[in-house]
Amino acid sequence: MFGSSMASKPTFSAVVGNSGFRYLWINQVLMQLAINTINFALIIWVFKLTDSNLAVSALLLAVYLPAFFFGLFAGVLVDRTDKRKLIILLDVLLALAFIIFPLIRGSYPLILFDVFLINTIMQFFIPAEGSSIPMLIRKSHLFIANSLFTFTLYGAFMIGFTIAGPILNEFSISPIFYISTGLLLLAALLAYNLPPLQVRF
């Protein structure tokens, strides 16, 4: 009885050992690394391009305004779709939004528009991933799974902001977008391994 109780005890290895959750988690890792690396690189790039603190403030506004406009109803729309298909689609859409940046890197207005578009897409990505977790793992594992997602969120933030500067300084900004596009296409490919994730109404 004791051995059975220990085997059913929620553990990190048991959560990560769940293949569906593991693919969802890897998707989050790749997506968050791409987003955070680009966000920090763009702050530096826009300042160099415009030599204006106001321009950087407008860039940050383009990052956060989509949450105000779309955050309220994005979750409602996400609940009515197959989250597996949605996550794949959003990965691809983000990759497309990233890959055009080298073409518009010299145009501040187009950069603002693309940043707004990327962060609008992200408003659907976050609830799609978050609501998928309970559909992939047992209720007793939810605390560990949610903690892992939170840790990944802040970890990717720190790593992305740490590596963006040296890459930008050494190679300029275009390689950052190429690398981030590759990360998102890999995330989309791995997301094909997720099971169907749709709530039946």
N, CA and C of each residue as an Amber inpcrd file, in Angstrom:
protein
   603
   0.8380000  -1.2130000   0.0000000   0.0000000   0.0000000   0.0000000
   0.8680000   1.2560000   0.0000000   1.9230000   1.2060000   0.8120000
   2.8430000   2.3520000   0.8770000   3.5030000   2.6180000  -0.4710000
   3.9370000   1.5370000  -1.1400000   4.5680000   1.6860000  -2.4580000
   3.6200000   2.2550000  -3.4740000   2.3310000   1.8400000  -3.4100000
   1.3380000   2.3610000  -4.3410000   1.0940000   3.8380000  -4.1140000
   1.0910000   4.2420000  -2.8310000   0.8930000   5.6530000  -2.5020000
   2.0330000   6.5010000  -3.0130000   3.2580000   5.9990000  -2.8860000
   4.4270000   6.7360000  -3.3710000   4.4190000   6.8500000  -4.8840000
   3.9590000   5.7920000  -5.5750000   3.9630000   5.7970000  -7.0350000
   2.9840000   6.8230000  -7.5930000   1.8720000   7.0630000  -6.8360000
   0.8580000   7.9900000  -7.3270000   1.1130000   9.4300000  -6.8700000
   2.1280000   9.6250000  -6.0450000   2.4510000  10.9540000  -5.5480000
   2.9060000  11.8610000  -6.6820000   2.3370000  13.0910000  -6.7850000
   2.7390000  14.0120000  -7.8570000   4.2190000  14.3700000  -7.7640000
   4.9360000  14.2240000  -8.8510000   6.3490000  14.5740000  -8.9070000
   6.6430000  15.2950000 -10.2160000   7.7540000  16.0060000 -10.2250000
   8.1770000  16.7040000 -11.4420000   8.3790000  15.7180000 -12.5920000
   9.0300000  14.5960000 -12.3030000   9.3030000  13.6180000 -13.3560000
   8.0240000  13.0130000 -13.9100000   7.0150000  12.8380000 -13.0350000
   5.7450000  12.2900000 -13.5050000   5.0420000  13.2740000 -14.4370000
   5.1220000  14.5570000 -14.1140000   4.4850000  15.5780000 -14.9560000
   5.1890000  15.6750000 -16.3090000   6.5130000  15.7850000 -16.2950000
   7.2830000  15.9070000 -17.5340000   7.2450000  14.6000000 -18.3240000
   7.0430000  13.4970000 -17.6220000   6.9530000  12.2100000 -18.2940000
   5.6910000  12.0340000 -19.1020000   4.7180000  12.9020000 -18.8740000
   3.4960000  12.8970000 -19.6740000   3.8140000  13.5110000 -21.0370000
   3.7500000  12.7080000 -22.0880000   4.2200000  13.1640000 -23.4040000
   3.4180000  14.3540000 -23.9310000   2.0960000  14.3560000 -23.7090000
   1.2880000  15.4790000 -24.1650000   1.6820000  16.7720000 -23.4900000
   1.8310000  16.7260000 -22.1710000   2.2460000  17.9180000 -21.4390000
   3.6490000  18.3340000 -21.8520000   4.5320000  17.3730000 -22.0530000
   5.9170000  17.6940000 -22.4090000   5.9760000  18.4790000 -23.7160000
   5.1870000  18.0640000 -24.7160000   5.1860000  18.8000000 -25.9820000
   4.6040000  20.2020000 -25.8090000   3.5910000  20.3330000 -24.9470000
   3.0210000  21.6480000 -24.6780000   4.0400000  22.5340000 -23.9750000
   4.7640000  21.9710000 -23.0240000   5.7700000  22.7260000 -22.2780000
   6.9140000  23.1660000 -23.1950000   7.3870000  22.2690000 -24.0480000
   8.4630000  22.6210000 -24.9840000   7.9990000  23.7400000 -25.9120000
   6.7310000  23.6650000 -26.3220000   6.1710000  24.7240000 -27.1560000
   6.2450000  26.0620000 -26.4330000   5.9000000  26.0600000 -25.1440000
   5.9680000  27.2910000 -24.3670000   7.4030000  27.7960000 -24.2520000
   8.3400000  26.9010000 -24.0090000   9.7540000  27.2810000 -23.8880000
  10.2300000  27.9780000 -25.1600000   9.9750000  27.3620000 -26.3120000
  10.4410000  27.9070000 -27.5890000   9.7700000  29.2370000 -27.8960000
   8.4610000  29.3010000 -27.6650000   7.7290000  30.5290000 -27.9570000
   8.1740000  31.6760000 -27.0530000   8.3150000  31.4190000 -25.7630000
   8.7030000  32.4760000 -24.8350000  10.1340000  32.9600000 -25.0740000
  11.0340000  32.0470000 -25.4130000  12.4010000  32.4590000 -25.7470000
  12.4000000  33.3810000 -26.9570000  11.6340000  33.0030000 -27.9790000
  11.5710000  33.8120000 -29.1990000  11.0010000  35.1960000 -28.9030000
   9.8870000  35.2400000 -28.1970000   9.2090000  36.5100000 -27.9190000
  10.0740000  37.4260000 -27.0600000  10.6440000  36.9020000 -25.9950000
  11.3980000  37.7620000 -25.0710000  12.7110000  38.2400000 -25.6680000
  13.3500000  37.4060000 -26.4730000  14.5820000  37.8400000 -27.1400000
  14.2910000  38.9690000 -28.1070000  13.2150000  38.8380000 -28.8570000
  12.8480000  39.8710000 -29.8270000  12.4090000  41.1590000 -29.1320000
  11.6150000  41.0400000 -28.0770000  11.1280000  42.2390000 -27.4010000
  12.2790000  43.1040000 -26.8970000  13.2810000  42.4790000 -26.2920000
  14.4040000  43.2660000 -25.7810000  15.2520000  43.8260000 -26.9230000
  15.4690000  43.0040000 -27.9550000  16.2540000  43.4700000 -29.0970000
  15.5900000  44.6770000 -29.7620000  14.2570000  44.6580000 -29.8210000
  13.5480000  45.7620000 -30.4690000  13.6260000  47.0520000 -29.6670000
  13.6690000  46.9480000 -28.3500000  13.8290000  48.1590000 -27.5370000
  15.1400000  48.8600000 -27.8940000  16.1980000  48.0760000 -27.9930000
  17.5090000  48.6440000 -28.3540000  17.4870000  49.1480000 -29.7890000
  16.9130000  48.3330000 -30.6880000  16.9240000  48.6720000 -32.1150000
  16.1390000  49.9460000 -32.4000000  14.9700000  50.0750000 -31.7940000
  14.1320000  51.2530000 -32.0390000  14.8140000  52.5150000 -31.5080000
  15.4970000  52.4010000 -30.3930000  16.2090000  53.5790000 -29.8850000
  17.3370000  53.9770000 -30.8310000  18.0580000  52.9810000 -31.3540000
  19.1270000  53.2830000 -32.3110000  18.5570000  53.8760000 -33.5940000
  17.3940000  53.3640000 -34.0090000  16.7840000  53.8080000 -35.2650000
  16.2440000  55.2260000 -35.1580000  15.6520000  55.5710000 -34.0240000
  14.9510000  56.8500000 -33.8900000  15.6640000  57.8480000 -32.9820000
  16.5580000  57.3360000 -32.1110000  17.2180000  58.1730000 -31.1090000
  16.1760000  58.9280000 -30.2760000  15.1000000  58.2020000 -29.9140000
  13.9840000  58.8420000 -29.2140000  13.4520000  57.9230000 -28.1160000
  13.4090000  58.4390000 -26.9020000  12.7990000  57.6900000 -25.8070000
  11.2910000  57.5540000 -26.0020000  10.6800000  58.5640000 -26.6160000
   9.2470000  58.5270000 -26.8800000   8.9010000  57.3850000 -27.8430000
   9.7690000  57.1540000 -28.8200000   9.5470000  56.0670000 -29.7690000
   9.5940000  54.7120000 -29.0690000  10.4910000  54.5730000 -28.1050000
  10.5750000  53.3280000 -27.3320000   9.3140000  53.1560000 -26.4860000
   8.8120000  54.2480000 -25.9310000   7.5760000  54.1850000 -25.1490000
   6.4090000  53.7350000 -26.0170000   6.3530000  54.2260000 -27.2470000
   5.2890000  53.8170000 -28.1680000   5.4240000  52.3410000 -28.5260000
   6.6610000  51.8770000 -28.6350000   6.8930000  50.4490000 -28.8980000
   6.3330000  49.6040000 -27.7580000   6.6100000  49.9990000 -26.5200000
   6.1020000  49.2610000 -25.3660000   4.5780000  49.3220000 -25.3040000
   4.0070000  50.4280000 -25.7570000   2.5530000  50.5420000 -25.8310000
   1.9910000  49.5310000 -26.8310000   2.6990000  49.3540000 -27.9570000
   2.2790000  48.3660000 -28.9510000   2.3770000  46.9430000 -28.4160000
   3.2690000  46.7400000 -27.4410000   3.4060000  45.4190000 -26.8210000
   2.2320000  45.1260000 -25.8910000   1.8080000  46.1460000 -25.1220000
   0.8440000  45.8980000 -24.0550000  -0.6060000  46.2520000 -24.4050000
  -0.8290000  47.0910000 -25.4050000  -2.1980000  47.4530000 -25.7720000
  -3.0580000  46.2560000 -26.2070000  -2.5110000  45.2860000 -26.9570000
  -3.3510000  44.1460000 -27.3490000  -3.9850000  43.4200000 -26.1730000
  -3.3060000  43.3800000 -25.0320000  -3.8900000  42.7380000 -23.8500000
  -5.1360000  43.4910000 -23.4000000  -5.1230000  44.8050000 -23.5510000
  -6.2700000  45.6320000 -23.1650000  -7.4310000  45.4340000 -24.1340000
  -7.1290000  45.3670000 -25.4230000  -8.1800000  45.2750000 -26.4350000
  -8.7320000  43.8580000 -26.6130000  -7.8520000  42.8620000 -26.5320000
  -8.2540000  41.5030000 -26.9030000  -8.2320000  40.4990000 -25.7510000
  -7.6040000  40.8640000 -24.6450000  -7.4430000  39.9080000 -23.5570000
  -8.7510000  39.4210000 -22.9640000  -9.7850000  40.2840000 -22.9560000
 -11.0340000  39.9390000 -22.3040000 -11.7860000  38.8100000 -23.0020000
 -11.7910000  38.8310000 -24.3430000 -12.5860000  37.8280000 -25.0550000
 -11.7650000  36.7550000 -25.7510000 -10.4310000  36.8750000 -25.7110000
  -9.5970000  35.8640000 -26.3690000  -9.8390000  34.4870000 -25.7630000
  -9.9500000  34.4350000 -24.4340000 -10.1610000  33.1560000 -23.7690000
 -11.4700000  32.5020000 -24.1570000 -12.5120000  33.3120000 -24.3670000
 -13.8180000  32.7730000 -24.7630000 -13.7310000  32.1120000 -26.1330000
 -13.0400000  32.7660000 -27.0580000 -12.8860000  32.1980000 -28.3980000
 -12.0260000  30.9430000 -28.3710000 -10.9850000  30.9650000 -27.5540000
 -10.0810000  29.8150000 -27.4500000 -10.8260000  28.5820000 -26.9480000
 -11.7340000  28.7850000 -25.9910000 -12.4660000  27.6540000 -25.4050000
 -13.3010000  26.8960000 -26.4250000 -13.6380000  27.5440000 -27.5230000
 -14.5170000  26.9210000 -28.5050000 -13.7630000  26.3070000 -29.6840000
 -12.4620000  26.2190000 -29.5670000 -11.6590000  25.6540000 -30.6510000
 -10.8410000  24.4720000 -30.1430000 -10.3460000  23.6870000 -31.0890000
  -9.3890000  22.6320000 -30.7620000  -8.0520000  23.3240000 -30.5000000
  -7.6110000  23.3020000 -29.2670000  -6.4210000  24.0690000 -28.8870000
  -5.1610000  23.5420000 -29.5630000  -5.1260000  22.2700000 -29.8700000
  -3.9740000  21.7230000 -30.6010000  -3.8320000  22.4200000 -31.9550000
  -4.9290000  22.4940000 -32.7050000  -4.8930000  23.1550000 -34.0150000
  -4.5940000  24.6380000 -33.8540000  -5.1630000  25.2430000 -32.8180000
  -4.9530000  26.6730000 -32.6020000  -3.4990000  26.9710000 -32.2650000
  -2.8890000  26.1610000 -31.4040000  -1.4890000  26.3710000 -31.0330000
  -0.5880000  26.2520000 -32.2550000  -0.8360000  25.2590000 -33.1000000
  -0.0460000  25.1030000 -34.3300000  -0.2080000  26.3260000 -35.2190000
  -1.4630000  26.7680000 -35.3980000  -1.7330000  27.9350000 -36.2410000
  -1.0470000  29.1790000 -35.6950000  -1.1280000  29.3890000 -34.3900000
  -0.5250000  30.5820000 -33.7920000   1.0010000  30.5480000 -33.8920000
   1.5950000  29.3650000 -33.7380000   3.0430000  29.2350000 -33.9360000
   3.4400000  29.6890000 -35.3390000   2.6830000  29.2330000 -36.3330000
   2.9950000  29.5640000 -37.7270000   2.7750000  31.0540000 -37.9890000
   1.6680000  31.6050000 -37.4650000   1.3950000  33.0350000 -37.6590000
   2.4730000  33.9070000 -37.0170000   2.9200000  33.5200000 -35.8370000
   4.0070000  34.2680000 -35.1940000   5.2950000  34.1780000 -36.0020000
   5.5810000  32.9880000 -36.5340000   6.7810000  32.8150000 -37.3640000
   6.7170000  33.7330000 -38.5880000   5.5520000  33.8210000 -39.2100000
   5.3840000  34.6990000 -40.3770000   5.5570000  36.1690000 -39.9900000
   5.0120000  36.5330000 -38.8310000   5.1530000  37.9160000 -38.3710000
   6.6080000  38.2400000 -38.0480000   7.3620000  37.2510000 -37.5870000
   8.7760000  37.4560000 -37.2800000   9.6300000  37.5740000 -38.5420000
   9.3430000  36.7290000 -39.5170000  10.2390000  36.6270000 -40.6740000
  10.1900000  37.8780000 -41.5450000   9.1140000  38.6820000 -41.4280000
   9.0500000  39.9010000 -42.2450000   9.8250000  41.0570000 -41.6000000
  10.2340000  40.9170000 -40.3640000  10.9340000  42.0130000 -39.6880000
  12.2040000  42.4670000 -40.4090000  13.0560000  41.5440000 -40.8850000
  14.2440000  42.0340000 -41.5950000  13.9100000  42.9100000 -42.8030000
  12.7210000  42.7380000 -43.3780000  12.3150000  43.5390000 -44.5250000
  11.8370000  44.9350000 -44.1220000  11.4000000  45.0910000 -42.8770000
  10.8350000  46.3730000 -42.4310000  11.6810000  46.9980000 -41.3150000
  12.8580000  46.4850000 -41.1030000  13.6750000  46.9020000 -39.9570000
  14.0090000  48.3860000 -39.9660000  13.9350000  49.0320000 -41.1240000
  14.2550000  50.4550000 -41.2080000  13.0490000  51.3610000 -41.1040000
  11.8450000  50.7860000 -40.9770000  10.6190000  51.5860000 -40.9320000
   9.9960000  51.5070000 -39.5380000  10.0780000  52.5680000 -38.8120000
   9.5320000  52.5760000 -37.4560000   8.0180000  52.3330000 -37.4220000
   7.2160000  52.9810000 -38.2800000   5.7660000  52.7110000 -38.2490000
   5.4200000  51.2460000 -38.5230000   6.1170000  50.6190000 -39.4830000
   5.8480000  49.2160000 -39.7840000   6.2860000  48.3000000 -38.6370000
   7.3590000  48.6830000 -37.9670000   7.7930000  47.9160000 -36.7930000
   6.7050000  47.9550000 -35.7230000   6.1480000  49.1470000 -35.4640000
   5.0760000  49.2730000 -34.4780000   3.8760000  48.4000000 -34.8430000
   3.5090000  48.4370000 -36.1220000   2.3600000  47.6410000 -36.5680000
   2.6160000  46.1510000 -36.3680000   3.8070000  45.7010000 -36.7290000
   4.1230000  44.2750000 -36.6170000   4.1930000  43.8400000 -35.1490000
   4.7400000  44.6990000 -34.3120000   4.7970000  44.3910000 -32.8740000
   3.3800000  44.2830000 -32.3060000   2.5170000  45.1820000 -32.7200000
   1.1180000  45.1230000 -32.2650000   0.4630000  43.8290000 -32.7340000
   0.7310000  43.4370000 -33.9780000   0.1780000  42.1940000 -34.5290000
   0.6750000  40.9760000 -33.7530000   1.9690000  40.9370000 -33.4840000
   2.5600000  39.8060000 -32.7540000   1.9370000  39.6700000 -31.3770000
   1.7960000  40.7770000 -30.6840000   1.2590000  40.7010000 -29.3250000
  -0.2560000  40.5050000 -29.3020000  -0.9310000  40.7980000 -30.4010000
  -2.3410000  40.4260000 -30.5360000  -2.4640000  38.9090000 -30.6520000
  -1.6040000  38.3070000 -31.4580000  -1.5890000  36.8470000 -31.5850000
  -1.3160000  36.2000000 -30.2350000  -0.4140000  36.8080000 -29.4630000
  -0.0580000  36.2570000 -28.1620000  -1.2350000  36.2210000 -27.1900000
  -2.2000000  37.1160000 -27.3700000  -3.3650000  37.1260000 -26.4790000
  -4.1890000  35.8520000 -26.6130000  -4.0950000  35.1930000 -27.7650000
  -4.7980000  33.9280000 -27.9680000  -3.9150000  32.7430000 -27.5860000
  -2.6160000  32.9390000 -27.6790000  -1.6760000  31.8730000 -27.3750000
  -1.6980000  31.5130000 -25.8900000  -1.6680000  32.5200000 -25.0460000
  -1.5600000  32.2980000 -23.6010000  -2.7500000  31.5000000 -23.0520000
  -4.0220000  31.8970000 -23.3390000  -5.1350000  31.0830000 -22.8380000
  -5.2150000  29.7110000 -23.4960000  -4.7590000  29.5900000 -24.7360000
  -4.7740000  28.2800000 -25.4070000  -3.8610000  27.3000000 -24.6830000
  -2.6790000  27.7600000 -24.3120000  -1.7580000  26.8840000 -23.5810000
  -2.2340000  26.6300000 -22.1580000  -2.6530000  27.6920000 -21.4800000
  -3.0700000  27.5510000 -20.0950000  -4.2550000  26.6250000 -19.9150000
  -5.2430000  26.7220000 -20.8100000  -6.4260000  25.8700000 -20.6810000
  -6.1810000  24.4600000 -21.1740000  -5.0600000  24.2310000 -21.8410000
  -4.7300000  22.8820000 -22.3120000  -4.1390000  22.0170000 -21.2050000
  -3.5200000  22.6500000 -20.2190000  -2.8360000  21.8920000 -19.1670000
  -3.7720000  20.9180000 -18.4430000  -4.9650000  21.3690000 -17.9730000
  -5.8420000  20.4190000 -17.2650000  -6.3750000  19.3020000 -18.1590000
  -6.2970000  19.4980000 -19.4820000  -6.7890000  18.4820000 -20.4060000
  -5.7330000  17.4080000 -20.6830000  -4.5120000  17.6680000 -20.2360000
  -3.4100000  16.7500000 -20.5340000  -2.9290000  15.9540000 -19.3180000
  -3.1310000  16.5010000 -18.1300000  -2.5960000  15.8350000 -16.9430000
  -3.6770000  15.6590000 -15.8830000  -3.3780000  14.8240000 -14.9030000
  -4.3130000  14.5890000 -13.8100000  -4.4070000  15.8050000 -12.8960000
  -5.5440000  15.9370000 -12.2270000  -5.7880000  17.0730000 -11.3510000
  -4.7290000  17.1750000 -10.2540000  -4.2680000  16.0300000  -9.7640000
  -3.2810000  16.0310000  -8.6810000  -1.9250000  16.5790000  -9.1290000
  -1.7050000  16.6590000 -10.4440000  -0.4340000  17.1520000 -10.9700000
  -0.5040000  18.6220000 -11.4070000  -1.6660000  19.2400000 -11.2550000
  -1.8480000  20.5940000 -11.7730000  -0.9270000  21.6150000 -11.1120000
  -0.7160000  21.4920000  -9.8210000   0.1270000  22.4710000  -9.1240000
   1.5470000  22.4640000  -9.6860000   2.1090000  21.2810000  -9.8660000
   3.4630000  21.1770000 -10.4040000   3.5060000  21.6800000 -11.8400000
   2.5000000  21.3060000 -12.6380000   2.4700000  21.7180000 -14.0420000
   2.3690000  23.2350000 -14.1760000   1.4670000  23.8440000 -13.4150000
   1.3140000  25.3050000 -13.4790000   2.5560000  26.0190000 -12.9510000
   3.1760000  25.4520000 -11.9210000   4.4140000  26.0400000 -11.3970000
   5.5210000  25.9880000 -12.4400000   5.5820000  24.8850000 -13.1800000
   6.5940000  24.7380000 -14.2160000   6.3870000  25.7600000 -15.3280000
   5.1370000  25.9910000 -15.7130000   4.8400000  26.9900000 -16.7330000
   5.2040000  28.3910000 -16.2540000   4.9230000  28.6850000 -14.9840000
   5.2710000  30.0000000 -14.4330000   6.7800000  30.1880000 -14.3720000
   7.4860000  29.1580000 -13.9240000   8.9460000  29.2100000 -13.8700000
   9.5260000  29.4240000 -15.2710000   8.9650000  28.7230000 -16.2590000
   9.4310000  28.8540000 -17.6440000   9.1990000  30.2630000 -18.1680000
   8.0420000  30.8340000 -17.8190000   7.7130000  32.1850000 -18.2600000
   8.7740000  33.1850000 -17.8090000   9.1240000  33.1460000 -16.5370000
  10.1110000  34.0980000 -16.0060000  11.5370000  33.7230000 -16.4100000
  11.7990000  32.4150000 -16.5090000  13.1180000  31.9790000 -16.9500000
  13.4060000  32.4110000 -18.3820000  12.4090000  32.2540000 -19.2640000
  12.5820000  32.6670000 -20.6600000  12.7330000  34.1800000 -20.7600000
  12.0370000  34.8950000 -19.8860000  12.1680000  36.3540000 -19.8430000
  13.6120000  36.7540000 -19.5420000  14.1920000  36.1460000 -18.5330000
  15.5740000  36.4750000 -18.1450000  16.5750000  36.0500000 -19.2180000
  16.4050000  34.8410000 -19.7620000  17.3410000  34.3500000 -20.7780000
  17.2320000  35.1770000 -22.0510000  15.9800000  35.4410000 -22.4820000
  15.7780000  36.2200000 -23.7010000  16.3860000  37.6100000 -23.6080000
  16.1730000  38.2700000 -22.4690000  16.7160000  39.6110000 -22.2840000
  18.2290000  39.5920000 -22.1120000  18.7700000  38.4680000 -21.6510000
  20.2190000  38.3660000 -21.4550000  20.9530000  38.1540000 -22.7700000
  20.4070000  37.3110000 -23.6400000  21.1230000  36.9750000 -24.8700000
  20.8500000  37.9440000 -26.0120000  19.7660000  38.7140000 -25.9280000
  19.4080000  39.6020000 -27.0390000  20.4850000  40.6500000 -27.2790000
  20.9880000  41.2520000 -26.1980000  21.9870000  42.3030000 -26.3360000
  23.2550000  41.8530000 -27.0340000  23.9060000  40.7810000 -26.5520000
  25.1300000  40.3170000 -27.2260000  24.9080000  39.9250000 -28.6830000
  23.7830000  39.2580000 -28.9820000  23.5210000  38.8790000 -30.3880000
  23.3480000  40.1200000 -31.2390000  22.5800000  41.0910000 -30.7320000
  22.3560000  42.3330000 -31.4700000  23.6590000  43.0880000 -31.6730000
  24.4910000  43.1240000 -30.6550000  25.7620000  43.8450000 -30.7330000
  26.7400000  43.1950000 -31.7200000  26.6810000  41.8530000 -31.7960000
  27.6380000  41.1250000 -32.6280000  27.1630000  40.9510000 -34.0680000
  25.8560000  40.7370000 -34.2540000  25.3580000  40.3560000 -35.5820000
  24.2560000  41.2530000 -36.1320000  23.8430000  42.3070000 -35.4420000
  22.6960000  43.1280000 -35.7980000  21.3990000  42.3710000 -35.4890000
  20.2520000  42.9310000 -35.9080000  18.9800000  42.4100000 -35.4220000
  18.3850000  41.2980000 -36.2860000  18.7090000  41.2700000 -37.5770000
  18.0800000  40.2910000 -38.4710000  18.2810000  38.8410000 -38.0260000
  19.4970000  38.4190000 -37.6120000  19.6600000  37.0270000 -37.1700000
  18.7590000  36.6430000 -36.0010000  18.4160000  37.6030000 -35.1490000
  17.5220000  37.3120000 -34.0320000  16.1530000  36.8850000 -34.5490000
  15.7020000  37.5500000 -35.5980000  14.3960000  37.1880000 -36.1640000
  14.4540000  35.8500000 -36.8940000  15.5670000  35.5750000 -37.5540000
  15.7020000  34.2820000 -38.2290000  15.7180000  33.1450000 -37.2030000
  16.4670000  33.3340000 -36.1280000  16.5300000  32.3040000 -35.0870000
  15.1650000  32.1130000 -34.4360000  14.4910000  33.2250000 -34.1310000
  13.1780000  33.1400000 -33.4880000  12.1460000  32.4930000 -34.4030000
  12.2290000  32.7900000 -35.6880000  11.3240000  32.1400000 -36.6450000
  11.5480000  30.6320000 -36.6450000  12.8250000  30.2250000 -36.6170000
  13.1480000  28.7990000 -36.5750000  12.6190000  28.1310000 -35.3190000
  12.7230000  28.8310000 -34.1810000  12.2020000  28.2840000 -32.9220000
  10.6950000  28.0530000 -33.0030000   9.9870000  28.9960000 -33.6050000
   8.5320000  28.8800000 -33.6840000   8.0960000  27.8100000 -34.6800000
   8.8120000  27.6670000 -35.7720000   8.4780000  26.6000000 -36.7240000
   8.7420000  25.2330000 -36.0990000   9.8030000  25.1380000 -35.3030000
  10.0660000  23.8930000 -34.5710000   8.9490000  23.6350000 -33.5630000
   8.4930000  24.6880000 -32.8850000   7.3970000  24.5480000 -31.9280000
   6.1310000  24.0510000 -32.6200000   5.8340000  24.5900000 -33.8030000
   4.6510000  24.1600000 -34.5470000   4.7620000  22.6940000 -34.9490000
   5.9580000  22.2850000 -35.3590000   6.1740000  20.8930000 -35.7590000
   5.9770000  19.9520000 -34.5750000   6.5140000  20.3130000 -33.4240000
   6.3810000  19.4820000 -32.2320000   4.9380000  19.4390000 -31.7370000
   4.1950000  20.5410000 -31.9530000   2.8110000  20.5980000 -31.4860000
   1.9070000  19.6000000 -32.2140000   2.3550000  19.0970000 -33.3590000
   1.5810000  18.0610000 -34.0550000   1.4710000  16.7970000 -33.2110000
   2.3470000  16.6370000 -32.2440000   2.3170000  15.4560000 -31.3790000
   1.2990000  15.5830000 -30.2480000   0.7080000  16.7720000 -30.0940000
  -0.3190000  16.9450000 -29.0750000  -1.5890000  16.1920000 -29.4730000
  -2.3400000  15.6870000 -28.4990000  -3.6450000  15.0870000 -28.8130000
  -4.6610000  16.1870000 -29.0950000  -5.8290000  15.8550000 -29.6600000
  -6.8930000  16.8610000 -29.8160000  -7.2450000  17.4640000 -28.4620000
  -7.4120000  18.7800000 -28.4250000  -7.6610000  19.4710000 -27.1540000
  -8.8850000  20.3780000 -27.3180000 -10.0410000  19.7790000 -27.3210000
 -11.2650000  20.5370000 -27.5360000 -12.3130000  20.1420000 -26.5060000
 -12.9170000  21.1610000 -25.8970000 -14.0010000  20.9350000 -24.9400000
 -15.2810000  20.6870000 -25.7100000 -16.0240000  19.6530000 -25.3420000
 -17.2930000  19.3490000 -25.9860000 -18.4190000  20.0920000 -25.2530000
 -19.1570000  20.8970000 -25.9960000 -20.2670000  21.6400000 -25.3910000
 -21.5750000  20.8890000 -25.6120000
